[in-house]
mmCIF file of C-alpha atoms in Angstrom:
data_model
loop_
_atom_site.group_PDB
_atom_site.id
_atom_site.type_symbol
_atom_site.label_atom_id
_atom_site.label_comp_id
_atom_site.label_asym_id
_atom_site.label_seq_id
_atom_site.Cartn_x
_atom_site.Cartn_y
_atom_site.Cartn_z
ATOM 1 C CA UNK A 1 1.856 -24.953 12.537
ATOM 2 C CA UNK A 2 -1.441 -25.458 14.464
ATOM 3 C CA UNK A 3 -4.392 -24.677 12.495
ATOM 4 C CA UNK A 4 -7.387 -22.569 14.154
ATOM 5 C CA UNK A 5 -6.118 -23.062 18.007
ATOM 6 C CA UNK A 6 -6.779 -21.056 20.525
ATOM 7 C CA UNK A 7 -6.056 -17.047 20.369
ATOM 8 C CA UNK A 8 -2.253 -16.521 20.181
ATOM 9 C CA UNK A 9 -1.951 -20.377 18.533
ATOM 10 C CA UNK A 10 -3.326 -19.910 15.558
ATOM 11 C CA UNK A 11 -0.232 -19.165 13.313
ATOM 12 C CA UNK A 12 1.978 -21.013 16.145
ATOM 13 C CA UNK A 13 4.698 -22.760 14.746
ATOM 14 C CA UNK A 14 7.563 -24.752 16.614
ATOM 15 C CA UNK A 15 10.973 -23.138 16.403
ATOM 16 C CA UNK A 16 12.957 -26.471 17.064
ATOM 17 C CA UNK A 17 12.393 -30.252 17.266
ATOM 18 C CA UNK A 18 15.393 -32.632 18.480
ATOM 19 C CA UNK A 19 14.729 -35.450 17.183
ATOM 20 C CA UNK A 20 16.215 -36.382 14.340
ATOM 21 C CA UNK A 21 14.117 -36.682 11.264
ATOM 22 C CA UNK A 22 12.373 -33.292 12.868
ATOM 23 C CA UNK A 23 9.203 -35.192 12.819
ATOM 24 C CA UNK A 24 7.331 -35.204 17.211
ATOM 25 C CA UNK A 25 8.078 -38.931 18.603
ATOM 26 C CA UNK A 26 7.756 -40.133 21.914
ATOM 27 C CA UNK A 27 10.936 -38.838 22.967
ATOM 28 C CA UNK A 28 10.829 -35.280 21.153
ATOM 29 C CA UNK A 29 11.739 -32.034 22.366
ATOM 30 C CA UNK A 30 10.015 -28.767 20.881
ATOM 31 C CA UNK A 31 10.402 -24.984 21.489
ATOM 32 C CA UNK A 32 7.781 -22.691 20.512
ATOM 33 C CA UNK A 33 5.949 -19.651 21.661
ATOM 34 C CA UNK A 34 2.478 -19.971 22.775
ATOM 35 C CA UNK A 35 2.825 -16.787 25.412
ATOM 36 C CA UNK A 36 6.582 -16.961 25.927
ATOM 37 C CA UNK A 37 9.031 -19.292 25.146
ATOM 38 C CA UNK A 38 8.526 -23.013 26.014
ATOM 39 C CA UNK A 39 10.610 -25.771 26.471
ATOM 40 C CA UNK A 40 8.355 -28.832 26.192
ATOM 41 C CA UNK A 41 9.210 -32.742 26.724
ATOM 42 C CA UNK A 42 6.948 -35.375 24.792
ATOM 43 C CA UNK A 43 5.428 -37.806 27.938
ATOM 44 C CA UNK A 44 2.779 -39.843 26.358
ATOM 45 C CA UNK A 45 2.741 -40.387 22.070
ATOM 46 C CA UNK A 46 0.253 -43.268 20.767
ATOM 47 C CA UNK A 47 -0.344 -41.649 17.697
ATOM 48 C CA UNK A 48 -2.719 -40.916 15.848
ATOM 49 C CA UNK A 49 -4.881 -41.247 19.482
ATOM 50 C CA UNK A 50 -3.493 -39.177 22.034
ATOM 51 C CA UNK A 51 -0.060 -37.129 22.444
ATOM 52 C CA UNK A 52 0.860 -35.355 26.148
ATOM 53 C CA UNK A 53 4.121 -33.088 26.744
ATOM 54 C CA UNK A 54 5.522 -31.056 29.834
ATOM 55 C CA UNK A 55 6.293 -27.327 29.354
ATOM 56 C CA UNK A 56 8.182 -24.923 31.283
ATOM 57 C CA UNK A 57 9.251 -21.410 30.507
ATOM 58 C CA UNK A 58 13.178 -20.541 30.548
ATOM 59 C CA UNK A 59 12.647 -18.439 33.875
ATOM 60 C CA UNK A 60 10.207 -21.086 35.658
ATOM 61 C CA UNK A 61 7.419 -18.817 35.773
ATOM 62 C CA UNK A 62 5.195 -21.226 34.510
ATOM 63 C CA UNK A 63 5.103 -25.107 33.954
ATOM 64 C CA UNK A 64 2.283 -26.641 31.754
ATOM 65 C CA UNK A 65 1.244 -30.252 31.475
ATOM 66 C CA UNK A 66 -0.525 -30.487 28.258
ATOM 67 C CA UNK A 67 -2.662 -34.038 27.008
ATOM 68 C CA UNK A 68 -4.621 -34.153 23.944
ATOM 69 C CA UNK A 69 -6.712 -37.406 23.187
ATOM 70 C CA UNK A 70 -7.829 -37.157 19.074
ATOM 71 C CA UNK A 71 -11.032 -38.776 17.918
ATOM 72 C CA UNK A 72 -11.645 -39.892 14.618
ATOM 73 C CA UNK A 73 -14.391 -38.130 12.737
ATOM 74 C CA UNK A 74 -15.682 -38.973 9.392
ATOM 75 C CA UNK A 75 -14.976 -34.276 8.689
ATOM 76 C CA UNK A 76 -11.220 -35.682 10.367
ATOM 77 C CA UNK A 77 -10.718 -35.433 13.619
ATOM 78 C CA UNK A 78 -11.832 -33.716 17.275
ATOM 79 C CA UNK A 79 -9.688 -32.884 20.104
ATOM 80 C CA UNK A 80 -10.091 -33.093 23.469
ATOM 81 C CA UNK A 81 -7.442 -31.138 25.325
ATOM 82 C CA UNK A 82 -6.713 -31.409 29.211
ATOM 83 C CA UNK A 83 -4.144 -28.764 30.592
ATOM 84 C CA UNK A 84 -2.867 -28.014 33.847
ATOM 85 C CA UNK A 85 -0.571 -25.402 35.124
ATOM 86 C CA UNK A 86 1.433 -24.213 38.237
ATOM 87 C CA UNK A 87 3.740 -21.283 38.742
ATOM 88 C CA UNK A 88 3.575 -17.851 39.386
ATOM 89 C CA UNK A 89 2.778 -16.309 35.960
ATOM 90 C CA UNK A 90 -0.569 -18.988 36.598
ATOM 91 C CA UNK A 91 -1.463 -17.041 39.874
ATOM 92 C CA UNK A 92 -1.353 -14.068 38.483
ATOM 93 C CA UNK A 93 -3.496 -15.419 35.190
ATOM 94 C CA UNK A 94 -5.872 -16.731 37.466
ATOM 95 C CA UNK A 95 -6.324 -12.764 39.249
ATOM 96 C CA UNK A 96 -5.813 -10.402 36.194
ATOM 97 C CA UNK A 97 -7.402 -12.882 33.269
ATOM 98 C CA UNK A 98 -9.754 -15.561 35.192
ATOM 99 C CA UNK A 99 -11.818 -16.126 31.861
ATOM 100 C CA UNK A 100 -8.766 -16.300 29.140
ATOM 101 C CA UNK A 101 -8.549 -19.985 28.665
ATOM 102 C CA UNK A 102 -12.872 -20.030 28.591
ATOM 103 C CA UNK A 103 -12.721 -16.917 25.863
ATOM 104 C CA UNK A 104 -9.943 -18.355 23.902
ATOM 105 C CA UNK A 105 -11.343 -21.852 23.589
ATOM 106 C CA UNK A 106 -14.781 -20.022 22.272
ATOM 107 C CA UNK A 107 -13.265 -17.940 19.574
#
């Protein structure tokens, strides 16, 4: 579960994990449901530092490229998350809901 993400994330949990001790390594699989289902591919995993996966919805509307690089703080830690997308679903984001990532990332 992802604790106080983004609007939509914050009781997100992951539905499936193939790897076998169900714990995210670098060559993990997850499905979960951020807005639609996902089927995301772990690329880049030096933990605790920085963790990157590939998503893509079932119907190819929409393919994200998530990286997160964590900082150490003495509270714990702070994120700092890069994301790009491509697809239709992100063309029509971009027209109907320009400011959704910007509002979600404030709340």
């Amino acid at each position: 579960m992802l604790p106080n993400g983004r609007n939509g994330t914050k009781k997100l949990k992951v539905s499936s994990c193939y790897s076998p001790d169900r714990k995210l390594n670098p060559a993990s699989v997850f499905i979960w449901n951020p807005a639609g289902k996902f089927t995301s591919t772990i690329k880049e995993f030096n933990a605790p530092y920085n963790i990157a996966w590939l998503g893509e919805t079932d119907n190819k509307n929409m393919t994200v490229y998530n990286a997160w690089m964590i900082i150490p703080t003495i509270e714990g830690c702070k994120v700092v998350s890069n994301e790009s997308q491509k697809g239709p679903k992100t063309k029509m984001e971009k027209i109907f809901a320009p400011n959704m990532v910007r509002k979600n990332i404030k709340n």
